[in-house]
């Protein structure tokens, strides 16, 4: 942190860890036909007109340069029962898509099987923001595949949403 803050990065992470985030996998297909993807916990809608969404990859990500080179991607909203898939796709292995069933969107990106929803995008803009990027995607198609509870990340753990009657 810089000299104007009165806290360290561990405090920042601990405090913001008290705010739950949804868990998504951003996917694309590289020119050689290989699928590429990254798990993101910071994803949000941005605008209805035009339809824009955003996610925030770290500048140190090894997957982000590969995704950005494609110029289009699909955001897959994971369901609460997809923790194993999340852990597999968050790894650094070149084989992380081994055994991962999916179909290809009209835009050419992988839509993972059994996700809650998917949002197919073209890359609209990328802005630097500290040690991350702000990636804006223009939505070209989207759908709810399985209206189930989403996978959440909260205080360093995975969980699910519970409705209050």
GROMACS .gro file of N, CA and C in nm:
model
  495
    1UNK      N    1   0.084  -0.118   0.000
    1UNK     CA    2   0.000   0.000   0.000
    1UNK      C    3   0.089   0.125   0.000
    2UNK      N    4   0.034   0.235  -0.045
    2UNK     CA    5   0.115   0.357  -0.051
    2UNK      C    6   0.115   0.429   0.083
    3UNK      N    7   0.188   0.539   0.090
    3UNK     CA    8   0.208   0.611   0.216
    3UNK      C    9   0.082   0.678   0.270
    4UNK      N   10  -0.025   0.691   0.189
    4UNK     CA   11  -0.144   0.760   0.236
    4UNK      C   12  -0.243   0.668   0.305
    5UNK      N   13  -0.216   0.537   0.308
    5UNK     CA   14  -0.308   0.444   0.373
    5UNK      C   15  -0.258   0.411   0.514
    6UNK      N   16  -0.352   0.383   0.602
    6UNK     CA   17  -0.318   0.351   0.740
    6UNK      C   18  -0.339   0.202   0.769
    7UNK      N   19  -0.338   0.118   0.667
    7UNK     CA   20  -0.360  -0.025   0.682
    7UNK      C   21  -0.274  -0.099   0.581
    8UNK      N   22  -0.257  -0.228   0.603
    8UNK     CA   23  -0.178  -0.309   0.511
    8UNK      C   24  -0.269  -0.393   0.421
    9UNK      N   25  -0.208  -0.463   0.326
    9UNK     CA   26  -0.287  -0.540   0.230
    9UNK      C   27  -0.362  -0.656   0.298
   10UNK      N   28  -0.306  -0.712   0.405
   10UNK     CA   29  -0.375  -0.820   0.477
   10UNK      C   30  -0.505  -0.768   0.539
   11UNK      N   31  -0.503  -0.648   0.595
   11UNK     CA   32  -0.623  -0.588   0.653
   11UNK      C   33  -0.725  -0.559   0.544
   12UNK      N   34  -0.679  -0.506   0.432
   12UNK     CA   35  -0.767  -0.478   0.319
   12UNK      C   36  -0.839  -0.606   0.275
   13UNK      N   37  -0.761  -0.714   0.257
   13UNK     CA   38  -0.818  -0.842   0.214
   13UNK      C   39  -0.915  -0.897   0.319
   14UNK      N   40  -0.879  -0.889   0.446
   14UNK     CA   41  -0.963  -0.941   0.554
   14UNK      C   42  -1.098  -0.869   0.560
   15UNK      N   43  -1.094  -0.736   0.554
   15UNK     CA   44  -1.218  -0.658   0.562
   15UNK      C   45  -1.306  -0.683   0.441
   16UNK      N   46  -1.249  -0.677   0.321
   16UNK     CA   47  -1.330  -0.700   0.202
   16UNK      C   48  -1.376  -0.844   0.189
   17UNK      N   49  -1.309  -0.936   0.259
   17UNK     CA   50  -1.353  -1.075   0.262
   17UNK      C   51  -1.487  -1.094   0.330
   18UNK      N   52  -1.534  -0.991   0.399
   18UNK     CA   53  -1.665  -0.996   0.464
   18UNK      C   54  -1.779  -0.960   0.368
   19UNK      N   55  -1.744  -0.936   0.244
   19UNK     CA   56  -1.844  -0.910   0.141
   19UNK      C   57  -1.843  -1.029   0.045
   20UNK      N   58  -1.954  -1.102   0.034
   20UNK     CA   59  -1.955  -1.221  -0.053
   20UNK      C   60  -1.952  -1.182  -0.201
   21UNK      N   61  -1.887  -1.267  -0.280
   21UNK     CA   62  -1.885  -1.247  -0.425
   21UNK      C   63  -1.929  -1.376  -0.493
   22UNK      N   64  -1.987  -1.364  -0.609
   22UNK     CA   65  -2.018  -1.480  -0.691
   22UNK      C   66  -1.891  -1.532  -0.755
   23UNK      N   67  -1.894  -1.656  -0.799
   23UNK     CA   68  -1.777  -1.717  -0.861
   23UNK      C   69  -1.811  -1.751  -1.006
   24UNK      N   70  -1.729  -1.702  -1.096
   24UNK     CA   71  -1.750  -1.721  -1.240
   24UNK      C   72  -1.622  -1.776  -1.303
   25UNK      N   73  -1.638  -1.838  -1.418
   25UNK     CA   74  -1.524  -1.879  -1.499
   25UNK      C   75  -1.536  -1.806  -1.633
   26UNK      N   76  -1.434  -1.730  -1.668
   26UNK     CA   77  -1.430  -1.660  -1.795
   26UNK      C   78  -1.355  -1.752  -1.892
   27UNK      N   79  -1.419  -1.783  -2.006
   27UNK     CA   80  -1.362  -1.878  -2.102
   27UNK      C   81  -1.350  -1.819  -2.241
   28UNK      N   82  -1.258  -1.876  -2.319
   28UNK     CA   83  -1.242  -1.841  -2.460
   28UNK      C   84  -1.173  -1.958  -2.528
   29UNK      N   85  -1.162  -1.951  -2.659
   29UNK     CA   86  -1.089  -2.052  -2.736
   29UNK      C   87  -0.981  -1.979  -2.813
   30UNK      N   88  -0.857  -2.022  -2.792
   30UNK     CA   89  -0.744  -1.960  -2.860
   30UNK      C   90  -0.740  -1.999  -3.007
   31UNK      N   91  -0.659  -1.930  -3.085
   31UNK     CA   92  -0.651  -1.952  -3.230
   31UNK      C   93  -0.618  -2.097  -3.265
   32UNK      N   94  -0.541  -2.166  -3.179
   32UNK     CA   95  -0.505  -2.305  -3.206
   32UNK      C   96  -0.614  -2.404  -3.163
   33UNK      N   97  -0.729  -2.352  -3.114
   33UNK     CA   98  -0.840  -2.436  -3.073
   33UNK      C   99  -0.839  -2.476  -2.927
   34UNK      N  100  -0.737  -2.435  -2.854
   34UNK     CA  101  -0.727  -2.472  -2.711
   34UNK      C  102  -0.817  -2.383  -2.627
   35UNK      N  103  -0.896  -2.443  -2.536
   35UNK     CA  104  -0.975  -2.360  -2.446
   35UNK      C  105  -0.885  -2.296  -2.340
   36UNK      N  106  -0.920  -2.176  -2.300
   36UNK     CA  107  -0.848  -2.105  -2.194
   36UNK      C  108  -0.954  -2.047  -2.102
   37UNK      N  109  -0.921  -2.041  -1.974
   37UNK     CA  110  -1.019  -1.986  -1.881
   37UNK      C  111  -0.955  -1.944  -1.751
   38UNK      N  112  -1.028  -1.863  -1.677
   38UNK     CA  113  -0.983  -1.819  -1.546
   38UNK      C  114  -1.103  -1.801  -1.455
   39UNK      N  115  -1.083  -1.835  -1.328
   39UNK     CA  116  -1.187  -1.816  -1.227
   39UNK      C  117  -1.178  -1.673  -1.178
   40UNK      N  118  -1.293  -1.606  -1.169
   40UNK     CA  119  -1.297  -1.469  -1.118
   40UNK      C  120  -1.404  -1.459  -1.009
   41UNK      N  121  -1.374  -1.380  -0.909
   41UNK     CA  122  -1.469  -1.356  -0.801
   41UNK      C  123  -1.524  -1.216  -0.805
   42UNK      N  124  -1.467  -1.133  -0.890
   42UNK     CA  125  -1.514  -0.996  -0.903
   42UNK      C  126  -1.570  -0.978  -1.043
   43UNK      N  127  -1.702  -0.989  -1.053
   43UNK     CA  128  -1.774  -0.976  -1.181
   43UNK      C  129  -1.898  -0.894  -1.153
   44UNK      N  130  -1.934  -0.808  -1.246
   44UNK     CA  131  -2.051  -0.724  -1.224
   44UNK      C  132  -2.113  -0.678  -1.355
   45UNK      N  133  -2.241  -0.647  -1.350
   45UNK     CA  134  -2.304  -0.580  -1.463
   45UNK      C  135  -2.264  -0.432  -1.455
   46UNK      N  136  -2.256  -0.367  -1.569
   46UNK     CA  137  -2.211  -0.228  -1.574
   46UNK      C  138  -2.317  -0.138  -1.635
   47UNK      N  139  -2.374  -0.179  -1.749
   47UNK     CA  140  -2.463  -0.091  -1.824
   47UNK      C  141  -2.567  -0.172  -1.899
   48UNK      N  142  -2.689  -0.118  -1.907
   48UNK     CA  143  -2.794  -0.181  -1.989
   48UNK      C  144  -2.788  -0.134  -2.134
   49UNK      N  145  -2.746  -0.010  -2.155
   49UNK     CA  146  -2.745   0.046  -2.290
   49UNK      C  147  -2.616   0.126  -2.313
   50UNK      N  148  -2.515   0.064  -2.375
   50UNK     CA  149  -2.513  -0.072  -2.429
   50UNK      C  150  -2.497  -0.174  -2.317
   51UNK      N  151  -2.529  -0.301  -2.344
   51UNK     CA  152  -2.516  -0.403  -2.240
   51UNK      C  153  -2.368  -0.435  -2.215
   52UNK      N  154  -2.319  -0.397  -2.097
   52UNK     CA  155  -2.179  -0.417  -2.060
   52UNK      C  156  -2.167  -0.488  -1.926
   53UNK      N  157  -2.066  -0.572  -1.914
   53UNK     CA  158  -2.030  -0.637  -1.788
   53UNK      C  159  -1.881  -0.613  -1.766
   54UNK      N  160  -1.835  -0.641  -1.643
   54UNK     CA  161  -1.693  -0.621  -1.613
   54UNK      C  162  -1.642  -0.731  -1.520
   55UNK      N  163  -1.513  -0.760  -1.533
   55UNK     CA  164  -1.441  -0.842  -1.436
   55UNK      C  165  -1.302  -0.784  -1.422
   56UNK      N  166  -1.227  -0.834  -1.322
   56UNK     CA  167  -1.106  -0.765  -1.279
   56UNK      C  168  -0.988  -0.860  -1.262
   57UNK      N  169  -0.921  -0.900  -1.368
   57UNK     CA  170  -0.807  -0.991  -1.355
   57UNK      C  171  -0.684  -0.920  -1.298
   58UNK      N  172  -0.606  -0.995  -1.222
   58UNK     CA  173  -0.480  -0.942  -1.170
   58UNK      C  174  -0.381  -0.925  -1.285
   59UNK      N  175  -0.295  -0.826  -1.274
   59UNK     CA  176  -0.192  -0.806  -1.376
   59UNK      C  177  -0.095  -0.923  -1.382
   60UNK      N  178  -0.086  -1.000  -1.274
   60UNK     CA  179   0.003  -1.115  -1.269
   60UNK      C  180  -0.060  -1.243  -1.325
   61UNK      N  181  -0.185  -1.237  -1.366
   61UNK     CA  182  -0.254  -1.355  -1.418
   61UNK      C  183  -0.184  -1.408  -1.544
   62UNK      N  184  -0.166  -1.539  -1.549
   62UNK     CA  185  -0.110  -1.600  -1.670
   62UNK      C  186  -0.220  -1.629  -1.773
   63UNK      N  187  -0.344  -1.638  -1.728
   63UNK     CA  188  -0.455  -1.665  -1.819
   63UNK      C  189  -0.507  -1.540  -1.889
   64UNK      N  190  -0.504  -1.425  -1.821
   64UNK     CA  191  -0.560  -1.304  -1.879
   64UNK      C  192  -0.497  -1.266  -2.013
   65UNK      N  193  -0.364  -1.268  -2.030
   65UNK     CA  194  -0.309  -1.232  -2.161
   65UNK      C  195  -0.359  -1.323  -2.273
   66UNK      N  196  -0.378  -1.451  -2.241
   66UNK     CA  197  -0.429  -1.545  -2.341
   66UNK      C  198  -0.575  -1.515  -2.374
   67UNK      N  199  -0.656  -1.484  -2.273
   67UNK     CA  200  -0.796  -1.448  -2.296
   67UNK      C  201  -0.808  -1.318  -2.375
   68UNK      N  202  -0.730  -1.219  -2.336
   68UNK     CA  203  -0.741  -1.088  -2.402
   68UNK      C  204  -0.703  -1.095  -2.549
   69UNK      N  205  -0.609  -1.184  -2.583
   69UNK     CA  206  -0.566  -1.197  -2.723
   69UNK      C  207  -0.678  -1.248  -2.812
   70UNK      N  208  -0.773  -1.321  -2.754
   70UNK     CA  209  -0.884  -1.377  -2.833
   70UNK      C  210  -0.983  -1.267  -2.872
   71UNK      N  211  -1.008  -1.171  -2.782
   71UNK     CA  212  -1.098  -1.060  -2.813
   71UNK      C  213  -1.245  -1.088  -2.788
   72UNK      N  214  -1.276  -1.205  -2.737
   72UNK     CA  215  -1.414  -1.240  -2.700
   72UNK      C  216  -1.406  -1.345  -2.591
   73UNK      N  217  -1.512  -1.354  -2.511
   73UNK     CA  218  -1.510  -1.446  -2.398
   73UNK      C  219  -1.652  -1.473  -2.352
   74UNK      N  220  -1.666  -1.576  -2.269
   74UNK     CA  221  -1.793  -1.610  -2.209
   74UNK      C  222  -1.774  -1.615  -2.058
   75UNK      N  223  -1.862  -1.549  -1.984
   75UNK     CA  224  -1.862  -1.555  -1.838
   75UNK      C  225  -1.962  -1.663  -1.798
   76UNK      N  226  -1.913  -1.764  -1.727
   76UNK     CA  227  -1.994  -1.876  -1.681
   76UNK      C  228  -2.017  -1.862  -1.532
   77UNK      N  229  -2.142  -1.845  -1.489
   77UNK     CA  230  -2.176  -1.830  -1.347
   77UNK      C  231  -2.189  -1.970  -1.288
   78UNK      N  232  -2.099  -2.003  -1.196
   78UNK     CA  233  -2.098  -2.137  -1.138
   78UNK      C  234  -2.211  -2.157  -1.037
   79UNK      N  235  -2.260  -2.280  -1.031
   79UNK     CA  236  -2.362  -2.318  -0.933
   79UNK      C  237  -2.294  -2.364  -0.805
   80UNK      N  238  -2.369  -2.363  -0.696
   80UNK     CA  239  -2.312  -2.397  -0.565
   80UNK      C  240  -2.256  -2.539  -0.559
   81UNK      N  241  -2.300  -2.627  -0.648
   81UNK     CA  242  -2.248  -2.765  -0.649
   81UNK      C  243  -2.129  -2.783  -0.744
   82UNK      N  244  -2.070  -2.673  -0.791
   82UNK     CA  245  -1.959  -2.681  -0.886
   82UNK      C  246  -1.824  -2.640  -0.825
   83UNK      N  247  -1.806  -2.664  -0.695
   83UNK     CA  248  -1.680  -2.631  -0.629
   83UNK      C  249  -1.563  -2.710  -0.688
   84UNK      N  250  -1.583  -2.836  -0.719
   84UNK     CA  251  -1.475  -2.917  -0.775
   84UNK      C  252  -1.432  -2.860  -0.909
   85UNK      N  253  -1.527  -2.824  -0.993
   85UNK     CA  254  -1.497  -2.762  -1.122
   85UNK      C  255  -1.422  -2.631  -1.101
   86UNK      N  256  -1.466  -2.551  -1.006
   86UNK     CA  257  -1.399  -2.425  -0.976
   86UNK      C  258  -1.253  -2.446  -0.940
   87UNK      N  259  -1.228  -2.542  -0.852
   87UNK     CA  260  -1.090  -2.569  -0.809
   87UNK      C  261  -1.005  -2.620  -0.926
   88UNK      N  262  -1.064  -2.703  -1.012
   88UNK     CA  263  -0.989  -2.754  -1.128
   88UNK      C  264  -0.951  -2.640  -1.222
   89UNK      N  265  -1.047  -2.551  -1.250
   89UNK     CA  266  -1.021  -2.444  -1.347
   89UNK      C  267  -0.941  -2.329  -1.289
   90UNK      N  268  -0.926  -2.324  -1.157
   90UNK     CA  269  -0.846  -2.217  -1.098
   90UNK      C  270  -0.698  -2.254  -1.093
   91UNK      N  271  -0.665  -2.377  -1.128
   91UNK     CA  272  -0.526  -2.421  -1.129
   91UNK      C  273  -0.447  -2.364  -1.245
   92UNK      N  274  -0.319  -2.386  -1.242
   92UNK     CA  275  -0.230  -2.335  -1.347
   92UNK      C  276  -0.193  -2.440  -1.451
   93UNK      N  277  -0.250  -2.558  -1.440
   93UNK     CA  278  -0.218  -2.666  -1.531
   93UNK      C  279  -0.263  -2.635  -1.673
   94UNK      N  280  -0.185  -2.678  -1.769
   94UNK     CA  281  -0.224  -2.665  -1.910
   94UNK      C  282  -0.339  -2.760  -1.942
   95UNK      N  283  -0.362  -2.857  -1.856
   95UNK     CA  284  -0.467  -2.958  -1.876
   95UNK      C  285  -0.590  -2.929  -1.791
   96UNK      N  286  -0.609  -2.806  -1.747
   96UNK     CA  287  -0.719  -2.779  -1.654
   96UNK      C  288  -0.858  -2.799  -1.716
   97UNK      N  289  -0.867  -2.803  -1.849
   97UNK     CA  290  -0.996  -2.829  -1.914
   97UNK      C  291  -1.019  -2.979  -1.941
   98UNK      N  292  -0.925  -3.064  -1.900
   98UNK     CA  293  -0.939  -3.208  -1.922
   98UNK      C  294  -1.064  -3.259  -1.851
   99UNK      N  295  -1.154  -3.320  -1.928
   99UNK     CA  296  -1.276  -3.376  -1.872
   99UNK      C  297  -1.385  -3.274  -1.844
  100UNK      N  298  -1.363  -3.149  -1.877
  100UNK     CA  299  -1.463  -3.045  -1.852
  100UNK      C  300  -1.559  -3.039  -1.971
  101UNK      N  301  -1.683  -3.077  -1.949
  101UNK     CA  302  -1.779  -3.078  -2.059
  101UNK      C  303  -1.835  -2.938  -2.082
  102UNK      N  304  -1.849  -2.906  -2.210
  102UNK     CA  305  -1.898  -2.774  -2.249
  102UNK      C  306  -1.947  -2.779  -2.394
  103UNK      N  307  -2.015  -2.674  -2.430
  103UNK     CA  308  -2.053  -2.652  -2.570
  103UNK      C  309  -1.995  -2.517  -2.610
  104UNK      N  310  -1.998  -2.487  -2.738
  104UNK     CA  311  -1.940  -2.363  -2.786
  104UNK      C  312  -2.053  -2.266  -2.821
  105UNK      N  313  -2.039  -2.143  -2.773
  105UNK     CA  314  -2.140  -2.040  -2.802
  105UNK      C  315  -2.133  -1.998  -2.948
  106UNK      N  316  -2.234  -1.926  -2.992
  106UNK     CA  317  -2.235  -1.874  -3.129
  106UNK      C  318  -2.116  -1.782  -3.153
  107UNK      N  319  -2.066  -1.721  -3.046
  107UNK     CA  320  -1.952  -1.630  -3.053
  107UNK      C  321  -1.818  -1.707  -3.046
  108UNK      N  322  -1.825  -1.839  -3.025
  108UNK     CA  323  -1.706  -1.922  -3.028
  108UNK      C  324  -1.640  -1.952  -2.895
  109UNK      N  325  -1.704  -1.917  -2.784
  109UNK     CA  326  -1.645  -1.940  -2.651
  109UNK      C  327  -1.711  -2.057  -2.580
  110UNK      N  328  -1.637  -2.126  -2.493
  110UNK     CA  329  -1.695  -2.238  -2.419
  110UNK      C  330  -1.802  -2.194  -2.318
  111UNK      N  331  -1.916  -2.261  -2.325
  111UNK     CA  332  -2.020  -2.249  -2.222
  111UNK      C  333  -2.012  -2.379  -2.144
  112UNK      N  334  -1.973  -2.370  -2.018
  112UNK     CA  335  -1.956  -2.488  -1.935
  112UNK      C  336  -2.091  -2.553  -1.904
  113UNK      N  337  -2.094  -2.684  -1.904
  113UNK     CA  338  -2.218  -2.756  -1.873
  113UNK      C  339  -2.261  -2.732  -1.729
  114UNK      N  340  -2.391  -2.722  -1.710
  114UNK     CA  341  -2.455  -2.714  -1.579
  114UNK      C  342  -2.429  -2.584  -1.503
  115UNK      N  343  -2.384  -2.477  -1.571
  115UNK     CA  344  -2.369  -2.349  -1.501
  115UNK      C  345  -2.506  -2.288  -1.478
  116UNK      N  346  -2.511  -2.195  -1.384
  116UNK     CA  347  -2.636  -2.124  -1.358
  116UNK      C  348  -2.674  -2.041  -1.480
  117UNK      N  349  -2.578  -1.964  -1.530
  117UNK     CA  350  -2.603  -1.875  -1.644
  117UNK      C  351  -2.472  -1.851  -1.717
  118UNK      N  352  -2.484  -1.799  -1.839
  118UNK     CA  353  -2.366  -1.762  -1.916
  118UNK      C  354  -2.391  -1.630  -1.985
  119UNK      N  355  -2.283  -1.554  -2.004
  119UNK     CA  356  -2.289  -1.422  -2.067
  119UNK      C  357  -2.177  -1.418  -2.170
  120UNK      N  358  -2.214  -1.418  -2.297
  120UNK     CA  359  -2.117  -1.420  -2.407
  120UNK      C  360  -2.086  -1.276  -2.447
  121UNK      N  361  -1.957  -1.244  -2.461
  121UNK     CA  362  -1.915  -1.105  -2.480
  121UNK      C  363  -1.806  -1.090  -2.585
  122UNK      N  364  -1.797  -0.969  -2.636
  122UNK     CA  365  -1.679  -0.926  -2.710
  122UNK      C  366  -1.604  -0.830  -2.619
  123UNK      N  367  -1.473  -0.829  -2.630
  123UNK     CA  368  -1.391  -0.741  -2.548
  123UNK      C  369  -1.414  -0.597  -2.591
  124UNK      N  370  -1.460  -0.514  -2.498
  124UNK     CA  371  -1.493  -0.375  -2.529
  124UNK      C  372  -1.381  -0.279  -2.492
  125UNK      N  373  -1.325  -0.296  -2.371
  125UNK     CA  374  -1.218  -0.206  -2.325
  125UNK      C  375  -1.147  -0.269  -2.207
  126UNK      N  376  -1.022  -0.228  -2.188
  126UNK     CA  377  -0.942  -0.270  -2.072
  126UNK      C  378  -0.877  -0.146  -2.014
  127UNK      N  379  -0.892  -0.129  -1.882
  127UNK     CA  380  -0.834  -0.014  -1.812
  127UNK      C  381  -0.744  -0.064  -1.700
  128UNK      N  382  -0.633   0.003  -1.679
  128UNK     CA  383  -0.547  -0.031  -1.567
  128UNK      C  384  -0.608   0.023  -1.438
  129UNK      N  385  -0.598  -0.057  -1.331
  129UNK     CA  386  -0.651  -0.017  -1.201
  129UNK      C  387  -0.562  -0.078  -1.092
  130UNK      N  388  -0.459  -0.008  -1.053
  130UNK     CA  389  -0.367  -0.060  -0.952
  130UNK      C  390  -0.300  -0.186  -1.001
  131UNK      N  391  -0.310  -0.294  -0.923
  131UNK     CA  392  -0.247  -0.421  -0.961
  131UNK      C  393  -0.341  -0.512  -1.039
  132UNK      N  394  -0.454  -0.458  -1.086
  132UNK     CA  395  -0.551  -0.532  -1.166
  132UNK      C  396  -0.586  -0.454  -1.292
  133UNK      N  397  -0.664  -0.517  -1.376
  133UNK     CA  398  -0.726  -0.452  -1.492
  133UNK      C  399  -0.876  -0.450  -1.470
  134UNK      N  400  -0.942  -0.352  -1.527
  134UNK     CA  401  -1.088  -0.350  -1.538
  134UNK      C  402  -1.118  -0.389  -1.681
  135UNK      N  403  -1.182  -0.504  -1.699
  135UNK     CA  404  -1.214  -0.554  -1.833
  135UNK      C  405  -1.362  -0.534  -1.858
  136UNK      N  406  -1.396  -0.462  -1.963
  136UNK     CA  407  -1.535  -0.442  -2.001
  136UNK      C  408  -1.567  -0.532  -2.120
  137UNK      N  409  -1.677  -0.604  -2.109
  137UNK     CA  410  -1.723  -0.688  -2.218
  137UNK      C  411  -1.859  -0.642  -2.266
  138UNK      N  412  -1.875  -0.633  -2.397
  138UNK     CA  413  -2.005  -0.601  -2.455
  138UNK      C  414  -2.080  -0.732  -2.474
  139UNK      N  415  -2.197  -0.741  -2.413
  139UNK     CA  416  -2.276  -0.865  -2.415
  139UNK      C  417  -2.341  -0.883  -2.551
  140UNK      N  418  -2.319  -1.003  -2.609
  140UNK     CA  419  -2.379  -1.034  -2.739
  140UNK      C  420  -2.488  -1.141  -2.727
  141UNK      N  421  -2.483  -1.219  -2.618
  141UNK     CA  422  -2.585  -1.321  -2.591
  141UNK      C  423  -2.572  -1.362  -2.445
  142UNK      N  424  -2.683  -1.408  -2.387
  142UNK     CA  425  -2.681  -1.454  -2.249
  142UNK      C  426  -2.805  -1.537  -2.222
  143UNK      N  427  -2.792  -1.625  -2.122
  143UNK     CA  428  -2.906  -1.710  -2.088
  143UNK      C  429  -2.886  -1.773  -1.950
  144UNK      N  430  -2.997  -1.806  -1.887
  144UNK     CA  431  -2.995  -1.887  -1.765
  144UNK      C  432  -3.010  -2.032  -1.809
  145UNK      N  433  -2.913  -2.116  -1.775
  145UNK     CA  434  -2.920  -2.258  -1.810
  145UNK      C  435  -2.981  -2.341  -1.698
  146UNK      N  436  -2.948  -2.309  -1.576
  146UNK     CA  437  -2.992  -2.389  -1.461
  146UNK      C  438  -3.019  -2.293  -1.346
  147UNK      N  439  -3.145  -2.259  -1.323
  147UNK     CA  440  -3.178  -2.159  -1.220
  147UNK      C  441  -3.161  -2.215  -1.079
  148UNK      N  442  -3.036  -2.237  -1.041
  148UNK     CA  443  -3.000  -2.291  -0.910
  148UNK      C  444  -2.925  -2.184  -0.831
  149UNK      N  445  -2.889  -2.216  -0.709
  149UNK     CA  446  -2.812  -2.125  -0.626
  149UNK      C  447  -2.670  -2.112  -0.682
  150UNK      N  448  -2.618  -1.989  -0.686
  150UNK     CA  449  -2.481  -1.970  -0.737
  150UNK      C  450  -2.377  -2.006  -0.630
  151UNK      N  451  -2.257  -2.034  -0.677
  151UNK     CA  452  -2.143  -2.055  -0.588
  151UNK      C  453  -2.095  -1.919  -0.541
  152UNK      N  454  -2.076  -1.906  -0.409
  152UNK     CA  455  -2.029  -1.780  -0.350
  152UNK      C  456  -1.894  -1.801  -0.284
  153UNK      N  457  -1.818  -1.693  -0.275
  153UNK     CA  458  -1.692  -1.692  -0.202
  153UNK      C  459  -1.706  -1.590  -0.091
  154UNK      N  460  -1.678  -1.634   0.034
  154UNK     CA  461  -1.699  -1.549   0.150
  154UNK      C  462  -1.600  -1.587   0.259
  155UNK      N  463  -1.524  -1.492   0.306
  155UNK     CA  464  -1.426  -1.512   0.414
  155UNK      C  465  -1.333  -1.629   0.386
  156UNK      N  466  -1.287  -1.639   0.262
  156UNK     CA  467  -1.190  -1.741   0.226
  156UNK      C  468  -1.248  -1.879   0.201
  157UNK      N  469  -1.380  -1.891   0.197
  157UNK     CA  470  -1.445  -2.021   0.177
  157UNK      C  471  -1.554  -2.011   0.072
  158UNK      N  472  -1.589  -2.128   0.017
  158UNK     CA  473  -1.701  -2.136  -0.076
  158UNK      C  474  -1.828  -2.165   0.000
  159UNK      N  475  -1.940  -2.119  -0.053
  159UNK     CA  476  -2.069  -2.144   0.009
  159UNK      C  477  -2.180  -2.117  -0.090
  160UNK      N  478  -2.301  -2.109  -0.037
  160UNK     CA  479  -2.416  -2.083  -0.122
  160UNK      C  480  -2.511  -1.987  -0.053
  161UNK      N  481  -2.596  -1.930  -0.130
  161UNK     CA  482  -2.695  -1.834  -0.085
  161UNK      C  483  -2.814  -1.908  -0.026
  162UNK      N  484  -2.870  -1.853   0.080
  162UNK     CA  485  -2.988  -1.912   0.143
  162UNK      C  486  -3.097  -1.806   0.150
  163UNK      N  487  -3.214  -1.836   0.099
  163UNK     CA  488  -3.325  -1.741   0.101
  163UNK      C  489  -3.382  -1.729   0.243
  164UNK      N  490  -3.422  -1.609   0.279
  164UNK     CA  491  -3.490  -1.586   0.405
  164UNK      C  492  -3.638  -1.572   0.374
  165UNK      N  493  -3.719  -1.652   0.438
  165UNK     CA  494  -3.863  -1.654   0.411
  165UNK      C  495  -3.930  -1.527   0.459
   0.00000   0.00000   0.00000
